[in-house]
mmCIF file of C-alpha atoms in Angstrom:
data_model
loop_
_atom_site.group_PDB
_atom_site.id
_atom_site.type_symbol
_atom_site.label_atom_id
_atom_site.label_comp_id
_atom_site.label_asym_id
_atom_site.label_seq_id
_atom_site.Cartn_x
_atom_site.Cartn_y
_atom_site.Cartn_z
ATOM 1 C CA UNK A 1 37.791 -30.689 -34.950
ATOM 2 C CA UNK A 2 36.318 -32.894 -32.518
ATOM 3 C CA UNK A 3 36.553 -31.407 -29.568
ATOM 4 C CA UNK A 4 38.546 -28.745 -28.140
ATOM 5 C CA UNK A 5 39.888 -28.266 -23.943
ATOM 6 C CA UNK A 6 41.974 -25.726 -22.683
ATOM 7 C CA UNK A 7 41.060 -26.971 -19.370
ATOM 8 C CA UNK A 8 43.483 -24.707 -16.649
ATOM 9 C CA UNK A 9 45.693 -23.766 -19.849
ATOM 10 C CA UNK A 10 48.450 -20.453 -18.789
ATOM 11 C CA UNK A 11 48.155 -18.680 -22.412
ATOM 12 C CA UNK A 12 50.256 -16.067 -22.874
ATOM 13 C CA UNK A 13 49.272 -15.015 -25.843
ATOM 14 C CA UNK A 14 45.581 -14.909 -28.053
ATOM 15 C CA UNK A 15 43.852 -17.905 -29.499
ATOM 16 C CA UNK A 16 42.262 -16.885 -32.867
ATOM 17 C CA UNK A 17 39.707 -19.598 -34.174
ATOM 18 C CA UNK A 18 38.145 -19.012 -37.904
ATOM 19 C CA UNK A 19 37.939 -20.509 -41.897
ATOM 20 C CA UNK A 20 40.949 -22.622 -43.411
ATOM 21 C CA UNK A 21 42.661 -20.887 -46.593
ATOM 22 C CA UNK A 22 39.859 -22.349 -48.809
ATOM 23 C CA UNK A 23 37.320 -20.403 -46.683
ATOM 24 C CA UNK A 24 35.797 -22.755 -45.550
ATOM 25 C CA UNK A 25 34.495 -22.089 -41.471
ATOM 26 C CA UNK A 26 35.895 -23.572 -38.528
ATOM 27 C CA UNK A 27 33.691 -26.198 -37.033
ATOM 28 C CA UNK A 28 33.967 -27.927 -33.772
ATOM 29 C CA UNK A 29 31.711 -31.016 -32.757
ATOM 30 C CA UNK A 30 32.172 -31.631 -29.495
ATOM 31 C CA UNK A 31 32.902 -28.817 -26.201
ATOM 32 C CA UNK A 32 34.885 -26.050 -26.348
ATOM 33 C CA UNK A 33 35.933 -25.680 -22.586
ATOM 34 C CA UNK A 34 38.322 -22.699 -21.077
ATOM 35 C CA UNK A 35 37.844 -24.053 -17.625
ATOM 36 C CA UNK A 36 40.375 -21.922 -15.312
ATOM 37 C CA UNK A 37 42.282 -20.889 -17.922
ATOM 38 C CA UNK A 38 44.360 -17.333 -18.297
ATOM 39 C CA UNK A 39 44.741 -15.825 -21.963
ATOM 40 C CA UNK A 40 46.582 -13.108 -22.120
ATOM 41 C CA UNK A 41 45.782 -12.216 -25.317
ATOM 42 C CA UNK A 42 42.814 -11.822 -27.459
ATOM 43 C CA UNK A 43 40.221 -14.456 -27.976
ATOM 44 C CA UNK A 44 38.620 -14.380 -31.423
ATOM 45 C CA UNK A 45 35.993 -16.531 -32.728
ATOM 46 C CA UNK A 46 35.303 -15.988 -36.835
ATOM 47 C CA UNK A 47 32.918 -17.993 -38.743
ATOM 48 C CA UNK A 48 32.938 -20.715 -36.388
ATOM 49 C CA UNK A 49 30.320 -23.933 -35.956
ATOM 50 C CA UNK A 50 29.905 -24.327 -32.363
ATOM 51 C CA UNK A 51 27.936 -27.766 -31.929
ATOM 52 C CA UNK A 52 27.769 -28.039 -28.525
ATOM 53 C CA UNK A 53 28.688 -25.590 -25.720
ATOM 54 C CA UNK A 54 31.747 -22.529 -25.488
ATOM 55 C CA UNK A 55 32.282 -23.098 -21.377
ATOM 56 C CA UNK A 56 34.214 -20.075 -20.130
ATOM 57 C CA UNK A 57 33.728 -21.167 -16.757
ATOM 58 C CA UNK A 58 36.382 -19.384 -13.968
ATOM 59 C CA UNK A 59 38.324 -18.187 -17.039
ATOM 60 C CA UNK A 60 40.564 -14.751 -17.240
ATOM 61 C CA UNK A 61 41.339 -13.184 -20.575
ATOM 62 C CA UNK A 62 43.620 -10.009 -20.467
ATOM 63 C CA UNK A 63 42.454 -8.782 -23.648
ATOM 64 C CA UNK A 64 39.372 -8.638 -25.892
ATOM 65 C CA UNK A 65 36.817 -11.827 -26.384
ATOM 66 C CA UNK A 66 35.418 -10.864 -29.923
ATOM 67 C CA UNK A 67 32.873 -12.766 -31.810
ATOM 68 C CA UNK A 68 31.857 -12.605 -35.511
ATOM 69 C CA UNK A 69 29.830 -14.895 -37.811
ATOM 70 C CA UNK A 70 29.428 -17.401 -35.167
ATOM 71 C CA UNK A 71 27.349 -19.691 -33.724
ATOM 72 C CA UNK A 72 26.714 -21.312 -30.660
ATOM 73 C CA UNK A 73 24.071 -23.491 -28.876
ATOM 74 C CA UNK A 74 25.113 -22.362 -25.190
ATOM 75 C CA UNK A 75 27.837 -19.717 -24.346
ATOM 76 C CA UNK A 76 28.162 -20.039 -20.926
ATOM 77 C CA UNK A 77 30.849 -17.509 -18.901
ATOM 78 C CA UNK A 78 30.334 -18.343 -15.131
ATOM 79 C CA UNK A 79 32.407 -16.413 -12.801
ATOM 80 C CA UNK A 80 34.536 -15.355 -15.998
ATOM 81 C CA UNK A 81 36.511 -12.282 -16.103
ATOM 82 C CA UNK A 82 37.065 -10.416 -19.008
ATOM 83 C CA UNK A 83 38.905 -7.568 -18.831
ATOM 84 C CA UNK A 84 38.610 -5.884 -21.809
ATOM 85 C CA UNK A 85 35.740 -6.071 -24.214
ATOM 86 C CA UNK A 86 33.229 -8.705 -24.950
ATOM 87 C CA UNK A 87 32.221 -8.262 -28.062
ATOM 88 C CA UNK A 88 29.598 -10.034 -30.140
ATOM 89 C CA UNK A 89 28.751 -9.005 -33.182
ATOM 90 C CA UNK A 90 25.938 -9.110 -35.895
ATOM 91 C CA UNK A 91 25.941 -12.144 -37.796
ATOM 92 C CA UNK A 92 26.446 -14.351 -35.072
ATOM 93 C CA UNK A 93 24.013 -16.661 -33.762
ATOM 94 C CA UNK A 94 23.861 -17.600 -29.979
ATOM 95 C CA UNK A 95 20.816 -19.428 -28.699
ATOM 96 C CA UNK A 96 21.959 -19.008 -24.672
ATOM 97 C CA UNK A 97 24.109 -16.518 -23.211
ATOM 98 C CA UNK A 98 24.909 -16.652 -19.459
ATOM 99 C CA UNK A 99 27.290 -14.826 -18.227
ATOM 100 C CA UNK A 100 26.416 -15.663 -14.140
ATOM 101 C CA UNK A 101 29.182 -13.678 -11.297
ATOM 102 C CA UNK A 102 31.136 -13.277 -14.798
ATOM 103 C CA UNK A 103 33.278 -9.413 -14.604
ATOM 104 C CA UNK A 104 33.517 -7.378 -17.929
ATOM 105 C CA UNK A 105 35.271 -4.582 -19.009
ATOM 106 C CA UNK A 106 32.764 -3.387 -21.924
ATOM 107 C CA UNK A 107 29.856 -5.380 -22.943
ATOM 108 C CA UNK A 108 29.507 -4.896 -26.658
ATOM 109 C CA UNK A 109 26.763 -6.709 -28.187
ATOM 110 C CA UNK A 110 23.954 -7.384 -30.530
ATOM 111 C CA UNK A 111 21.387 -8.603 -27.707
ATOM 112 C CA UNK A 112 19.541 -9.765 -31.069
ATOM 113 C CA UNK A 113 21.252 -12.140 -32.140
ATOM 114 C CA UNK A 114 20.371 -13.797 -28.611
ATOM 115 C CA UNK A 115 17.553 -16.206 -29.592
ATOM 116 C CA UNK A 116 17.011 -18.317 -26.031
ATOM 117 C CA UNK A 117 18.202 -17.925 -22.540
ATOM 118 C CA UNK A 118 19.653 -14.198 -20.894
ATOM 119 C CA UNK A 119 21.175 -14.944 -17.772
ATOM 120 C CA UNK A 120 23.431 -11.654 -16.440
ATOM 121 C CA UNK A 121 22.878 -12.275 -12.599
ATOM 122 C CA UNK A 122 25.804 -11.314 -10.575
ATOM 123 C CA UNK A 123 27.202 -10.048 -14.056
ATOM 124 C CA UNK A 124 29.633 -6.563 -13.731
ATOM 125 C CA UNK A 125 30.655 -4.290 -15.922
ATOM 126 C CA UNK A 126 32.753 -1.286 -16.302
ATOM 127 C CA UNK A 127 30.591 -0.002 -19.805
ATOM 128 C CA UNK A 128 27.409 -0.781 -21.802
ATOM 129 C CA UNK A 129 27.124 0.121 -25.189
ATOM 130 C CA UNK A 130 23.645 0.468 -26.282
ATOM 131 C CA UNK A 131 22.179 0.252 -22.832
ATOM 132 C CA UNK A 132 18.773 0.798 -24.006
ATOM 133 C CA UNK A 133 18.662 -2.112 -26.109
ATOM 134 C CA UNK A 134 20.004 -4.286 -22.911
ATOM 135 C CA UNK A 135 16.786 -3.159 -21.114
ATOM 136 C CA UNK A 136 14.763 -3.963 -24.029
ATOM 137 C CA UNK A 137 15.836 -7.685 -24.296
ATOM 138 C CA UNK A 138 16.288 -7.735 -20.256
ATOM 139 C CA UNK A 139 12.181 -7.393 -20.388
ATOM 140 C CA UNK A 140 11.428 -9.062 -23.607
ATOM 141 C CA UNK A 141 12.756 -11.980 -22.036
ATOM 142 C CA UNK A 142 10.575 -11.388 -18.893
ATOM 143 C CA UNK A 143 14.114 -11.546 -16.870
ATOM 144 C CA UNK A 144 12.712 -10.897 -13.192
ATOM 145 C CA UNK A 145 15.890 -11.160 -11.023
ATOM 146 C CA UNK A 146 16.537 -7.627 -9.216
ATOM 147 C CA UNK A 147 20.402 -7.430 -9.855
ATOM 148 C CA UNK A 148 20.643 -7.016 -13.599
ATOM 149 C CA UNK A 149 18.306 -4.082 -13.818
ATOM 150 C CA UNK A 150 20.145 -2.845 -10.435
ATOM 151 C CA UNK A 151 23.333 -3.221 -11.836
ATOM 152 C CA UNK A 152 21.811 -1.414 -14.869
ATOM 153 C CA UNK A 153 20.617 1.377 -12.695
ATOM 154 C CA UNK A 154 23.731 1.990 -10.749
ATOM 155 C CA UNK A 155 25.961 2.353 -13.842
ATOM 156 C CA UNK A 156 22.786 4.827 -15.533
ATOM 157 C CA UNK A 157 23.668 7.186 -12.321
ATOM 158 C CA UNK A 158 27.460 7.122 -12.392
ATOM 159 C CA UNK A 159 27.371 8.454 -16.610
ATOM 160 C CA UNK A 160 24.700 11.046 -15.273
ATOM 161 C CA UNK A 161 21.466 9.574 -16.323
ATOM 162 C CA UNK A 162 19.404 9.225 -13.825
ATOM 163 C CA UNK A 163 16.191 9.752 -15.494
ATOM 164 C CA UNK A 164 16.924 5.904 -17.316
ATOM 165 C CA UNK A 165 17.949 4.630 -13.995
ATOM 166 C CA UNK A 166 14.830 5.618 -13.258
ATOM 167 C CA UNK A 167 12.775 3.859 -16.115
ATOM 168 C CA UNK A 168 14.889 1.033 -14.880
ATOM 169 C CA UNK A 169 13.542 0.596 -11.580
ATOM 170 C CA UNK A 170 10.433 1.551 -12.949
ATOM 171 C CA UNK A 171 9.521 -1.026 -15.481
ATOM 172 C CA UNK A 172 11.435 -3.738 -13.944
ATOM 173 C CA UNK A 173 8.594 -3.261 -10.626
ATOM 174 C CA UNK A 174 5.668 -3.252 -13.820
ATOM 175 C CA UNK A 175 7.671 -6.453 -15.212
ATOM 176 C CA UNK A 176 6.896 -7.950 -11.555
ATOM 177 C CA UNK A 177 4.066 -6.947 -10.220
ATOM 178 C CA UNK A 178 1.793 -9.644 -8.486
ATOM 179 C CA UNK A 179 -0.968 -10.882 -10.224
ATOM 180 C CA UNK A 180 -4.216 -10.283 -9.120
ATOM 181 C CA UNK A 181 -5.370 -13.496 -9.761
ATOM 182 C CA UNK A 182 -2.722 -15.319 -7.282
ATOM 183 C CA UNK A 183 -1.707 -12.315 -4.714
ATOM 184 C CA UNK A 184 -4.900 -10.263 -4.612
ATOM 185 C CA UNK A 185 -3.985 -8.431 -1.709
ATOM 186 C CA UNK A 186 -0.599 -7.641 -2.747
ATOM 187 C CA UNK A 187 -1.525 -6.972 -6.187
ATOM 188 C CA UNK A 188 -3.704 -4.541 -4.602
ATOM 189 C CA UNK A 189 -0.824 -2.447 -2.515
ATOM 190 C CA UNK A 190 1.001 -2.521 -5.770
ATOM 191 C CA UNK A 191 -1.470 -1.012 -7.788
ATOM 192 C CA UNK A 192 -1.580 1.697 -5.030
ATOM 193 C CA UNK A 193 2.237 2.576 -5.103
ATOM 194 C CA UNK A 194 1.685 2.499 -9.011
ATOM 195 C CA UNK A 195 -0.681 4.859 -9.197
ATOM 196 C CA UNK A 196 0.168 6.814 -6.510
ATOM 197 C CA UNK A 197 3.701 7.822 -7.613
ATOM 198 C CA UNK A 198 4.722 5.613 -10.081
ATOM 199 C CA UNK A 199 6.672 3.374 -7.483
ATOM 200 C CA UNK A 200 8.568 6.785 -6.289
ATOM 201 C CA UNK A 201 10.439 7.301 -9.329
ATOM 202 C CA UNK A 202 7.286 9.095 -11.761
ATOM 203 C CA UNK A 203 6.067 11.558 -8.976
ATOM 204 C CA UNK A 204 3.698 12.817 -12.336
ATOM 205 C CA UNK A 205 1.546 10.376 -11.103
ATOM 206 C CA UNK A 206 0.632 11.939 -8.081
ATOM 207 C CA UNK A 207 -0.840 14.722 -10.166
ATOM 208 C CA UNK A 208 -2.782 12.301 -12.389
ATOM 209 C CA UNK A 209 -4.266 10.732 -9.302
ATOM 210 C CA UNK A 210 -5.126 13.366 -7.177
ATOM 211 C CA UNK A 211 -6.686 15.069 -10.384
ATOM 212 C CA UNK A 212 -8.777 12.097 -10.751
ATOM 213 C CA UNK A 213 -10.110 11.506 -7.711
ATOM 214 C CA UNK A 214 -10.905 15.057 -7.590
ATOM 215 C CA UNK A 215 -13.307 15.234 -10.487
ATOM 216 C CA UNK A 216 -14.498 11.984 -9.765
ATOM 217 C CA UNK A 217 -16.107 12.903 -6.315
ATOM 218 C CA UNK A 218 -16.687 16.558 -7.472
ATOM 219 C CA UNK A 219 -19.215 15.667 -10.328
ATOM 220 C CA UNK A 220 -19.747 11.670 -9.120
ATOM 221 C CA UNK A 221 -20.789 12.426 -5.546
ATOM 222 C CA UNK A 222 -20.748 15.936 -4.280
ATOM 223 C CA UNK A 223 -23.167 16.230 -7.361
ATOM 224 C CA UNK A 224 -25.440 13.551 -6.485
ATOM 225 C CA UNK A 225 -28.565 13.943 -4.126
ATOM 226 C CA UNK A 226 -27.926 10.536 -3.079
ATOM 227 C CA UNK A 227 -24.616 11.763 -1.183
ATOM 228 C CA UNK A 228 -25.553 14.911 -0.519
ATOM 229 C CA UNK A 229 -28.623 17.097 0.576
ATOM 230 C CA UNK A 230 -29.799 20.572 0.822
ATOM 231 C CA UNK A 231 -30.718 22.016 4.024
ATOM 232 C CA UNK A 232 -34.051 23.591 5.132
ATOM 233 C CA UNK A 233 -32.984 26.957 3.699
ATOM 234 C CA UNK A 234 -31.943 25.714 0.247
ATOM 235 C CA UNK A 235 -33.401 23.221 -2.291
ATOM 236 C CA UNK A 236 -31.308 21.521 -5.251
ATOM 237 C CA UNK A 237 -28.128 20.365 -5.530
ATOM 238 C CA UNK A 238 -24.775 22.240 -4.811
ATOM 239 C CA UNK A 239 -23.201 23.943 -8.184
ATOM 240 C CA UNK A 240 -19.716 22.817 -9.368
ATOM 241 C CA UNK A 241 -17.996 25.294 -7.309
ATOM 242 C CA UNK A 242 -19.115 24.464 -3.999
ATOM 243 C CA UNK A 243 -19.113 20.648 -5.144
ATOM 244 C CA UNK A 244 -15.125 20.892 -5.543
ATOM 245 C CA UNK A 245 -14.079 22.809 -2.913
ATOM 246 C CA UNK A 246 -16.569 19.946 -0.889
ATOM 247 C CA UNK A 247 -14.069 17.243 -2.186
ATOM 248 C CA UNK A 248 -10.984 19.678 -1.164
ATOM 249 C CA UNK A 249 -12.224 19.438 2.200
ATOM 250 C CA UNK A 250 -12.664 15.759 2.388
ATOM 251 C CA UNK A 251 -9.912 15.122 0.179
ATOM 252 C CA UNK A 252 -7.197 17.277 1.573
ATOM 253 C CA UNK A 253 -5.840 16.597 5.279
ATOM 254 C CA UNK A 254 -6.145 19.478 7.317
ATOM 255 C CA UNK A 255 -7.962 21.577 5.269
ATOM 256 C CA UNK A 256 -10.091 24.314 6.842
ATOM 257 C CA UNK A 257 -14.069 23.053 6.580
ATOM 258 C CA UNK A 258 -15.805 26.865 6.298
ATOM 259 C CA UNK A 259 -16.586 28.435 3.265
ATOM 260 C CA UNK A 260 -19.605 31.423 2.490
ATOM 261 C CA UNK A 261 -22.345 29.049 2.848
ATOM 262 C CA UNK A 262 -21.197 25.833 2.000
ATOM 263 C CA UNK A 263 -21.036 24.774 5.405
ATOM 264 C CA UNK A 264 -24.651 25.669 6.445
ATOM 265 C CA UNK A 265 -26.735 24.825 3.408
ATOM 266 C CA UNK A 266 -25.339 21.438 2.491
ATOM 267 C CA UNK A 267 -25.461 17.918 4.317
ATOM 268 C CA UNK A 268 -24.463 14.767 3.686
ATOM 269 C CA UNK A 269 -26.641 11.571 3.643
ATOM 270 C CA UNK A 270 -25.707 8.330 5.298
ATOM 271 C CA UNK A 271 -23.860 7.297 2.057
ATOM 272 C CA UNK A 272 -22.183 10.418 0.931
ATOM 273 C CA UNK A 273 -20.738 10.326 4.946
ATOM 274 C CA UNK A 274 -19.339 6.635 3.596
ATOM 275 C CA UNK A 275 -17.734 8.062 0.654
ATOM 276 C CA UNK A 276 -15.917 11.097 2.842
ATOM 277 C CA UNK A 277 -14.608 8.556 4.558
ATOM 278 C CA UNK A 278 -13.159 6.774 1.943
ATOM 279 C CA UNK A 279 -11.887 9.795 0.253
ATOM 280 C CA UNK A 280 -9.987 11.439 3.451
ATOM 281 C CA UNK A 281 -8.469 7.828 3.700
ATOM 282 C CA UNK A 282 -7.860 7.831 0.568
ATOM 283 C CA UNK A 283 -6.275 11.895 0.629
ATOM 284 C CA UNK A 284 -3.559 10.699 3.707
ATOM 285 C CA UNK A 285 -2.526 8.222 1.463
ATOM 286 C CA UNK A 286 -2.134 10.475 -1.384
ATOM 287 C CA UNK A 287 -0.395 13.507 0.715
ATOM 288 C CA UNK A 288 1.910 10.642 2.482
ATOM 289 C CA UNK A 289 2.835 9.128 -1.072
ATOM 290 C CA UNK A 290 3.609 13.181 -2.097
ATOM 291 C CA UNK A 291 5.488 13.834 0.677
ATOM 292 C CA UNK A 292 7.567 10.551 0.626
ATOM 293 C CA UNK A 293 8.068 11.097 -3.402
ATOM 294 C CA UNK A 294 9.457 14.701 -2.509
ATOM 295 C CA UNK A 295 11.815 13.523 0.437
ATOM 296 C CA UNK A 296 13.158 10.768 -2.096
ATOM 297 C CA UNK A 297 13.589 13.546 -5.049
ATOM 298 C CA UNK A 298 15.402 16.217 -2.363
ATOM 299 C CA UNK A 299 17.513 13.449 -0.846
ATOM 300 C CA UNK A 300 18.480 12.619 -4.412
ATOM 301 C CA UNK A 301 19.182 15.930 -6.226
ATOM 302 C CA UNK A 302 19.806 17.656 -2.981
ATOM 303 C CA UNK A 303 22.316 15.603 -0.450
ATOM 304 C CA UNK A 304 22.897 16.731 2.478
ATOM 305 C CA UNK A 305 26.167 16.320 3.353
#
């Protein structure tokens, strides 16, 4: 078959497209185009030799698009609805899949037998299956547009899994995080929110942070008699304890400065009054990051309504 248009076509019924009696497989040289069209039926492609593009473009099928054994140079579905299932299955062979502002009931399919180009922007759907495979190919094919993984997210939270709407958000912001190399600056403020909280959505990573800077300072600085000296009534260097409740003090807003003579026999040098600087900066940010990671968890678990 050389070609095959259903340009605008009102089909009440399914199209089925596969082998002859012999066995042999359908093949089609030239476009396969659906333009406008409405199926009412089912659309099923079996052991079919696609050599140029399947255009679903602006085209409604009532029932199931299913296909098996297939394959296909471009399979292209813009502003499609399908209203049941779109179902690919293993075996088939698709090298570009874009299903652009396309609606779908259920998307059912082997993302691996997608060998080129994922486009799903704008794409809606009522079900996944395999989800987690989606978001594997999503970022193996370094897909950076927003909507897909938001879409993604929102369905995650209506099924009750928030925690993968979650690792949605989250390694679609590590998928596009500026480069250091072209947006220093930016990179920069990213690395912050990443380590911080894990962009909101990993508040563990307050913990890990705060932790580190803690015993960073603790045994890097407050340990070090070039940041910190004894006064006349002491000699040596403070011990552990009063080194970390030092870096409490500078690294906790608001905490109270007096403790049994910490305050009297230790003082800082010119540098070590640099690095409390640095680390009470440094502590706001880390308390503000907490405090906005709680709000976000509290608003989220516990609405107010």
């Amino acid at each position: 078959m050389n070609k095959m248009f259903f340009d605008e076509a009102e089909i009440k019924g399914g199209l089925f497209f596969g082998p002859d009696d012999r066995g042999n497989p359908c093949s089609i040289e030239g476009e396969a185009r659906f333009h406008g069209a409405h199926i009412g039926g089912q659309v099923n492609f079996k052991r079919v030799l696609f050599k140029e593009e399947v255009l679903f473009q602006g085209t409604h099928v009532d029932g199931e698009v299913i296909v098996i054994g297939t394959e296909i140079p471009k399979f292209m579905a813009v502003g499609a609805r399908f209203s049941k299932t779109l179902e690919i299955n293993s075996g088939t062979k698709i090298v570009d899949l874009v299903l652009k502002d396309a609606k779908v009931g259920t998307l059912n399919i082997d993302w691996g037998s997608i060998s080129g180009k994922l486009e799903l922007m704008g794409c809606e759907y009522g079900s996944v299956e395999d989800k987690e495979k989606l978001l594997e190919i999503l970022l193996a094919k370094r897909v950076r547009e927003r909507q897909p993984y938001e879409f993604l997210e929102d369905y995650s939270r209506q099924i009750g899994e928030a925690d993968f709407a979650r690792d949605v958000y989250y390694k679609w912001r590590r998928l596009t995080a500026p480069t250091w190399r072209e947006k220093p600056c930016a990179a920069f403020y990213d690395t912050l929110l990443w380590l911080g909280a894990g962009y909101g959505v990993r508040p563990i990573y307050f913990i890990f942070l705060w932790i580190t800077i803690c015993w960073i300072v603790t045994f890097g600085a407050f340990l070090s008699p070039r940041f910190i000296k004894p006064s006349n009534s002491v000699n040596g260097i403070p011990t552990w304890e009063e080194a970390a409740w030092l870096s409490l003090v500078n690294l906790l807003p608001g905490m109270p400065g007096e403790y049994p003579k910490v305050a009297n026999q230790w003082q800082l040098t010119i540098w070590g009054a640099y690095i409390a600087v640095v680390i009470r900066f440094v502590g706001w940010y880390v308390v503000s990051v907490a405090s906005l990671t709680l709000a976000g968890l509290f608003n989220k678990y516990l609405p107010i309504n």
